[in-house]
CSV table of C-alpha atoms in Angstrom, one decimal:
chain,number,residue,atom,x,y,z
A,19,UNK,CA,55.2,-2.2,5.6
A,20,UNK,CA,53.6,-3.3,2.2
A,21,UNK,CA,50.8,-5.2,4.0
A,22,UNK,CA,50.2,-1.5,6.4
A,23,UNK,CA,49.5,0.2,2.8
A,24,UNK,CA,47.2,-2.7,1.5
A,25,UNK,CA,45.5,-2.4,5.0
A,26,UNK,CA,44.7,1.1,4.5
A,27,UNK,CA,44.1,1.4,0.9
A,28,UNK,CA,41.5,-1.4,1.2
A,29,UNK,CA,40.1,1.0,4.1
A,30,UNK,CA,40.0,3.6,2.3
A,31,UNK,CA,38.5,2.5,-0.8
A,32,UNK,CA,35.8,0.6,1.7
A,33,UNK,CA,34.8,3.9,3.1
A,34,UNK,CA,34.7,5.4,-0.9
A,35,UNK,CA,32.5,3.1,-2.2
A,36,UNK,CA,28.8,4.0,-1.2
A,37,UNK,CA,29.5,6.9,-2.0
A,38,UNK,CA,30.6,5.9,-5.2
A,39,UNK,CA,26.9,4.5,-5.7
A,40,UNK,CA,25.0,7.1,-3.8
A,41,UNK,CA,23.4,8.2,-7.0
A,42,UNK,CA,23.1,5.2,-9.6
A,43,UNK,CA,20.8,6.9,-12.2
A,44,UNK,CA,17.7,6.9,-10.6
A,45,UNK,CA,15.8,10.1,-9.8
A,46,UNK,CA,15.0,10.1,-6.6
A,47,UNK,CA,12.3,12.8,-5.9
A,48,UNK,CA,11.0,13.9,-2.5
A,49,UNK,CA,12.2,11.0,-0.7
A,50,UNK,CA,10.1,8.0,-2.7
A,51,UNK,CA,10.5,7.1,-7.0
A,52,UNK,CA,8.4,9.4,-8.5
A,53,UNK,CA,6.3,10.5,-5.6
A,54,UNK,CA,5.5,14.5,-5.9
A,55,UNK,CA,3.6,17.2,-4.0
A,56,UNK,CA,1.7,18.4,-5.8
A,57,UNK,CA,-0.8,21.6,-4.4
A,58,UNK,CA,-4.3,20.7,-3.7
A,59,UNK,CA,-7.5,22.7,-3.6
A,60,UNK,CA,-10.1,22.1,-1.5
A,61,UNK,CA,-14.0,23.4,-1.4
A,62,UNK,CA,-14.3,22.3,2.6
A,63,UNK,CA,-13.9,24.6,5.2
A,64,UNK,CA,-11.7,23.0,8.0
A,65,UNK,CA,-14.4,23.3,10.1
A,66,UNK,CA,-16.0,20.9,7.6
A,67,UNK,CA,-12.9,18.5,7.8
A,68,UNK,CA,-12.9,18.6,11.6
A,69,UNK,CA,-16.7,18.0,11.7
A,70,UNK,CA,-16.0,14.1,9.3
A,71,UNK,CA,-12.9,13.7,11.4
A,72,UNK,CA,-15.3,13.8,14.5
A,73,UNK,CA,-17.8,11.9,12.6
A,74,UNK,CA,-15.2,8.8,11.5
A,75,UNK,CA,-13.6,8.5,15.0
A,76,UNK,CA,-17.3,7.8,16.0
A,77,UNK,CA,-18.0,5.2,13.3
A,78,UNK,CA,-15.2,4.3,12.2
A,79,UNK,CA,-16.2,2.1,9.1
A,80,UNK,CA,-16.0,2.6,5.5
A,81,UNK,CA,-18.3,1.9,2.5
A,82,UNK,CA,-17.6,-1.7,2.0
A,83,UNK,CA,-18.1,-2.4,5.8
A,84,UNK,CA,-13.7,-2.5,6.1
A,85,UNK,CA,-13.2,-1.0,10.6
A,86,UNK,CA,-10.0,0.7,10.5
A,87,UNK,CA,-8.5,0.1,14.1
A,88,UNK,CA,-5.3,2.2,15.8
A,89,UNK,CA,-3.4,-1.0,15.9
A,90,UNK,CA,-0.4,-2.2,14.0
A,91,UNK,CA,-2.7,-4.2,12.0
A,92,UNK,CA,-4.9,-0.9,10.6
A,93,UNK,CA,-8.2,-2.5,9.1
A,94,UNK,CA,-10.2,-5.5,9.8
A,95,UNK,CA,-12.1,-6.4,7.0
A,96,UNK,CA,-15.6,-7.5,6.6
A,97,UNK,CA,-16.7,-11.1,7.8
A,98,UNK,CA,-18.7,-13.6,6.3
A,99,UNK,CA,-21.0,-14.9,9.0
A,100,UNK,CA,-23.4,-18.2,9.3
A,101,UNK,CA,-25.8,-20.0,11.3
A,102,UNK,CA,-28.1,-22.8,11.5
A,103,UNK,CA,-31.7,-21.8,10.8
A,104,UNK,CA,-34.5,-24.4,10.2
A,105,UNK,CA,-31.7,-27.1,9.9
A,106,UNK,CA,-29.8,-25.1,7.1
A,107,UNK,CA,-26.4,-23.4,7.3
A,108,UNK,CA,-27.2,-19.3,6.1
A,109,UNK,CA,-25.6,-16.3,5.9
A,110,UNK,CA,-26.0,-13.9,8.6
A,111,UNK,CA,-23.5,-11.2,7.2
A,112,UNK,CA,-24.7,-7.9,5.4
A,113,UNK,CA,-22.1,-8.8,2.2
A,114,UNK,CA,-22.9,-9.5,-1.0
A,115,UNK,CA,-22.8,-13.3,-1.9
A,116,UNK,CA,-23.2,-12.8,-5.7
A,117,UNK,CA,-20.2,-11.4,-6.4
A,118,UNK,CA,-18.1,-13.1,-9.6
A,119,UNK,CA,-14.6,-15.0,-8.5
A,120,UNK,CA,-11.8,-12.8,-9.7
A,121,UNK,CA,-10.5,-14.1,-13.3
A,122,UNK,CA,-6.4,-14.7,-12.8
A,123,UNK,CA,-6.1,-15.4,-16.5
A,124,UNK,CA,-3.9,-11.9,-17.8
A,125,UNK,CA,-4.1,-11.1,-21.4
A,126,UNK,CA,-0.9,-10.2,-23.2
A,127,UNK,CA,-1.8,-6.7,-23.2
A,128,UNK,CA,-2.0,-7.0,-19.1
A,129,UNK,CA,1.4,-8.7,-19.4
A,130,UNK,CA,3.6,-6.2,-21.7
A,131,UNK,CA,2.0,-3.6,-19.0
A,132,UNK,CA,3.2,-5.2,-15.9
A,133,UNK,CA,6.8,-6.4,-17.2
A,134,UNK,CA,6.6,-2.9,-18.1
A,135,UNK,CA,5.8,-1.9,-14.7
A,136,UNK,CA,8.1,-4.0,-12.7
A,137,UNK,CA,11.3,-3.1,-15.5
A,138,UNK,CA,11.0,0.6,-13.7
């Protein structure tokens, strides 16, 4: 008989337990950490809206040259491009070759903030 009650004590306490820890301090709002609705004005007509809705679904790039495709991928980026002309190797792509190579050295100041960050 004991090992009946242990069986069903344990099942019972299972069956507590996320419930015990449904709500473990954080505030939970709308669904998502700290994600609101918030009320937006707008001075576009929806006719306006419809019209660049219309207008994207035609062309459907953005201003850095980024396609966003219906597929489960959702973008394809921009493509560097070359080719052989007069025995040299050129670009052939409309981007920028002159931009600076991203600096991955993070001051201290960059660091408090995203310990900070990630500590939420």
């Amino acid at each position: 008989m004991s090992i009946r009650k242990t069986i069903v004590a344990l099942a019972l306490v299972g069956a507590a337990l996320p419930a015990a820890f449904a709500n473990s301090g954080t505030t939970w709002v709308g669904g998502d950490r700290g994600f609101e609705f918030h009320p937006g004005n707008s001075t576009k007509s929806r006719a306006e809206v419809q019209q660049e809705l219309e207008a994207f679904r035609k062309n459907p790039f953005t201003a850095d040259g980024t396609k966003i495709v219906n597929t489960d991928k959702g973008f394809i980026g921009p493509q560097h491009s070359y080719a052989f002309q007069g025995g040299t190797l050129v670009h052939t792509d409309s981007l920028a070759h002159d931009t600076p190579k991203p600096n991955l050295v993070m001051t201290d100041a960059e660091k408090r903030l995203q310990r900070e960050l990630y500590r939420r």
